[in-house]
Amino acid sequence: MSDATLHATEQNPDDFAVQIADQIESFLVAVTEVAKGDEPGSTVPFLLLEVSQLLLAGGRLGAHEDIVPEERYEPDLGPEPDVDELREHLARLLEPVDVYSEVFDPYEPRKAPVPARISDDLADVITDLRHGMAHYRAGRTAEALWWWQFSYFSNWGSTASATLRALHSVLAHVRLNQPLEELDGLDTDQGVGDDTLEFEAGKVMQQEIGDQLGLRPAT
């Protein structure tokens, strides 16, 4: 069904909810599997594919009219599941390219780039998505859709978009045989000053990325 028909009165809202939930569940399962490291050579391509598909669900949520939860206050879901182990596994798999540079808001003038980590971003996105999935599995469909839509605009949409750009850049450098330059700057653990902030990628050349991640340039 086309996204252009999302507002059609004859559409069954349950169908939309099922489709979004399926896309989100697929992302959660796939990234968890990637983090296990069984196929380290496919880490970046798999993540690029999964984040791209997730953003399709996000785009549909963003294009949909505002979703209003059935209850005034969000029910307590208890403690959030821990994502530290998943974050650490992804950080190890992505070590040579985990840190990248991002501008948070392209419409704010004179904003300097800040360092970010793909592994942190993915863990952050998964936390948001799992929160909504807990509502969905408890039968609170409207609450789940509201949370996914709200957090898409407030957090995971921009975070996943930045991650997608970073993953795309890694593959583009490798496939086009364009080595990354040696960059000097700050890591994500360091404070942000007033000077222009550059991320620290170290000396990550095409051959090093290709060997560790199993990627090969175009011939």
Coordinates of C-alpha atoms in Angstrom, one line a residue:
M1 CA 0.0 0.0 0.0
S2 CA 1.3 3.4 -0.9
D3 CA 2.3 5.9 1.8
A4 CA 0.0 8.4 -0.1
T5 CA -3.0 6.4 1.2
L6 CA -2.1 6.6 4.9
H7 CA -4.9 9.1 5.6
A8 CA -7.6 7.3 3.6
T9 CA -10.6 6.8 5.8
E10 CA -11.2 3.3 4.6
Q11 CA -7.7 2.2 5.8
N12 CA -7.8 -0.2 8.7
P13 CA -5.5 1.4 11.3
D14 CA -4.6 -2.0 12.6
D15 CA -3.0 -2.9 9.3
F16 CA -0.7 0.2 9.5
A17 CA 0.2 -0.7 13.1
V18 CA 1.1 -4.3 12.1
Q19 CA 3.3 -3.1 9.3
I20 CA 5.2 -0.6 11.4
A21 CA 5.6 -3.1 14.2
D22 CA 6.9 -5.8 11.8
Q23 CA 9.4 -3.4 10.3
I24 CA 10.6 -2.4 13.8
E25 CA 10.8 -5.9 15.0
S26 CA 12.8 -6.9 12.0
F27 CA 15.3 -4.2 12.7
L28 CA 15.6 -5.2 16.4
V29 CA 16.2 -8.8 15.5
A30 CA 18.6 -8.1 12.7
V31 CA 20.8 -5.7 14.6
T32 CA 20.9 -8.1 17.5
E33 CA 22.1 -10.9 15.2
V34 CA 24.7 -8.6 13.6
A35 CA 26.1 -7.7 17.0
K36 CA 26.8 -11.4 17.7
G37 CA 29.7 -11.1 15.2
D38 CA 29.0 -14.3 13.4
E39 CA 29.6 -12.6 10.0
P40 CA 32.0 -9.6 10.8
G41 CA 32.8 -9.1 7.1
S42 CA 29.1 -8.2 6.5
T43 CA 28.7 -5.8 9.4
V44 CA 28.6 -2.5 7.6
P45 CA 26.5 -3.7 4.6
F46 CA 24.0 -5.4 6.8
L47 CA 23.7 -2.4 9.1
L48 CA 23.3 -0.1 6.1
L49 CA 20.4 -2.2 4.8
E50 CA 18.7 -2.5 8.1
V51 CA 18.9 1.2 9.0
S52 CA 17.7 2.1 5.5
Q53 CA 14.6 -0.1 6.0
L54 CA 14.0 1.2 9.5
L55 CA 13.9 4.8 8.2
L56 CA 11.2 3.8 5.7
A57 CA 9.0 2.9 8.7
G58 CA 10.1 6.2 10.3
G59 CA 9.1 8.1 7.2
R60 CA 5.7 6.5 7.2
L61 CA 5.3 7.5 10.9
G62 CA 6.4 11.0 10.1
A63 CA 4.0 11.4 7.2
H64 CA 1.1 10.0 9.2
E65 CA -1.2 12.4 11.1
D66 CA -0.5 12.9 14.8
I67 CA -1.2 9.7 16.7
V68 CA -3.0 10.3 20.0
P69 CA -2.6 7.7 22.8
E70 CA -5.7 6.3 24.4
E71 CA -4.5 7.0 27.9
R72 CA -3.5 10.5 29.2
Y73 CA -0.4 9.2 31.0
E74 CA 1.9 6.5 29.7
P75 CA 1.7 3.3 31.6
D76 CA 4.8 2.3 33.6
L77 CA 6.8 -0.3 31.7
G78 CA 9.3 -0.9 34.4
P79 CA 13.1 -0.8 33.9
E80 CA 14.4 -0.5 30.4
P81 CA 16.3 -3.5 29.0
D82 CA 20.0 -3.1 29.1
V83 CA 21.7 -2.4 25.8
D84 CA 25.3 -2.1 27.0
E85 CA 26.3 -5.5 25.9
L86 CA 24.9 -4.9 22.4
R87 CA 26.6 -1.5 22.3
E88 CA 30.0 -3.1 23.2
H89 CA 29.7 -5.8 20.6
L90 CA 28.9 -3.3 17.9
A91 CA 31.8 -1.1 19.0
R92 CA 34.2 -4.0 18.6
L93 CA 32.9 -4.9 15.2
L94 CA 33.0 -1.3 14.0
E95 CA 36.2 -0.3 15.8
P96 CA 38.1 1.3 12.8
V97 CA 35.1 3.4 11.7
D98 CA 32.9 3.6 14.8
V99 CA 33.6 7.3 15.4
Y100 CA 32.3 9.8 12.8
S101 CA 31.4 13.5 12.6
E102 CA 27.9 14.8 12.6
V103 CA 26.0 18.1 12.6
F104 CA 23.0 17.8 14.8
D105 CA 20.7 20.4 13.2
P106 CA 21.5 21.5 9.6
Y107 CA 19.2 24.5 10.0
E108 CA 21.1 26.0 12.9
P109 CA 23.8 28.3 11.5
R110 CA 27.4 28.1 12.4
K111 CA 27.1 24.8 14.3
A112 CA 30.3 22.9 14.4
P113 CA 30.4 19.1 13.8
V114 CA 30.5 16.9 16.8
P115 CA 31.9 13.4 17.2
A116 CA 29.5 10.5 17.5
R117 CA 29.7 6.7 17.5
I118 CA 27.7 4.4 15.3
S119 CA 27.5 1.8 18.1
D120 CA 26.1 4.4 20.6
D121 CA 23.6 5.6 18.0
L122 CA 22.3 2.1 17.2
A123 CA 22.0 1.3 20.9
D124 CA 20.1 4.6 21.4
V125 CA 17.7 3.8 18.5
I126 CA 17.1 0.3 19.8
T127 CA 16.2 1.6 23.3
D128 CA 13.5 3.9 21.8
L129 CA 12.1 1.1 19.6
R130 CA 12.0 -1.5 22.4
H131 CA 10.1 1.0 24.5
G132 CA 7.4 1.2 21.9
M133 CA 7.5 -2.5 21.3
A134 CA 6.8 -3.2 24.9
H135 CA 3.5 -1.3 24.6
Y136 CA 2.7 -3.0 21.3
R137 CA 3.2 -6.5 22.8
A138 CA 1.0 -5.5 25.8
G139 CA -1.8 -4.8 23.4
R140 CA -1.5 -1.0 23.7
T141 CA -1.3 -0.4 19.9
A142 CA -2.1 3.3 20.0
E143 CA 0.4 3.9 22.7
A144 CA 3.1 2.1 20.8
L145 CA 2.4 4.1 17.6
W146 CA 2.3 7.3 19.5
W147 CA 5.7 6.6 21.2
W148 CA 7.4 5.5 17.9
Q149 CA 6.1 8.6 16.1
F150 CA 7.0 11.0 19.0
S151 CA 10.5 9.5 19.5
Y152 CA 11.0 9.4 15.7
F153 CA 10.7 13.2 15.6
S154 CA 12.5 13.8 19.0
N155 CA 15.4 11.3 18.8
W156 CA 15.7 8.1 16.8
G157 CA 14.8 9.5 13.4
S158 CA 17.7 12.0 13.4
T159 CA 20.0 9.5 15.1
A160 CA 19.3 6.7 12.5
S161 CA 19.6 9.2 9.7
A162 CA 23.1 10.3 10.9
T163 CA 24.1 6.6 11.3
L164 CA 22.9 5.9 7.8
R165 CA 25.1 8.7 6.4
A166 CA 28.1 7.4 8.3
L167 CA 27.6 3.8 7.1
H168 CA 27.0 5.0 3.5
S169 CA 30.2 7.0 3.7
V170 CA 32.3 4.0 4.8
L171 CA 31.0 1.8 2.0
A172 CA 31.5 4.6 -0.5
H173 CA 35.1 5.2 0.5
V174 CA 35.8 1.5 0.2
R175 CA 33.9 0.7 -3.0
L176 CA 35.2 3.8 -4.8
N177 CA 38.8 3.2 -3.6
Q178 CA 39.0 6.5 -1.8
P179 CA 41.1 6.1 1.4
L180 CA 39.9 8.1 4.5
E181 CA 42.4 10.9 5.4
E182 CA 44.3 10.9 8.6
L183 CA 42.4 13.2 10.9
D184 CA 43.5 14.8 14.1
G185 CA 40.9 15.9 16.6
L186 CA 38.7 14.8 19.6
D187 CA 37.1 11.6 20.5
T188 CA 33.6 11.3 21.9
D189 CA 34.9 11.0 25.4
Q190 CA 36.4 14.5 25.4
G191 CA 34.6 17.7 26.1
V192 CA 33.3 20.0 23.4
G193 CA 34.9 23.5 23.3
D194 CA 34.3 26.6 21.3
D195 CA 36.7 25.7 18.5
T196 CA 35.7 23.7 15.5
L197 CA 35.4 20.1 16.7
E198 CA 36.8 17.3 14.6
F199 CA 36.3 13.7 15.2
E200 CA 39.2 11.3 15.7
A201 CA 39.2 8.5 13.2
G202 CA 42.9 7.9 13.5
K203 CA 44.7 6.7 10.3
V204 CA 42.0 4.6 8.7
M205 CA 43.1 3.7 5.2
Q206 CA 41.0 1.8 2.7
Q207 CA 43.1 -1.4 3.1
E208 CA 42.7 -1.4 6.8
I209 CA 38.9 -1.0 6.6
G210 CA 38.6 -3.5 3.9
D211 CA 40.6 -6.2 5.7
Q212 CA 38.8 -5.8 9.0
L213 CA 35.3 -5.4 7.7
G214 CA 35.6 -7.7 4.8
L215 CA 34.9 -5.0 2.2
R216 CA 36.6 -4.7 -1.1
P217 CA 36.9 -1.7 -3.5
A218 CA 35.4 -1.6 -6.9
T219 CA 37.7 -2.9 -9.6

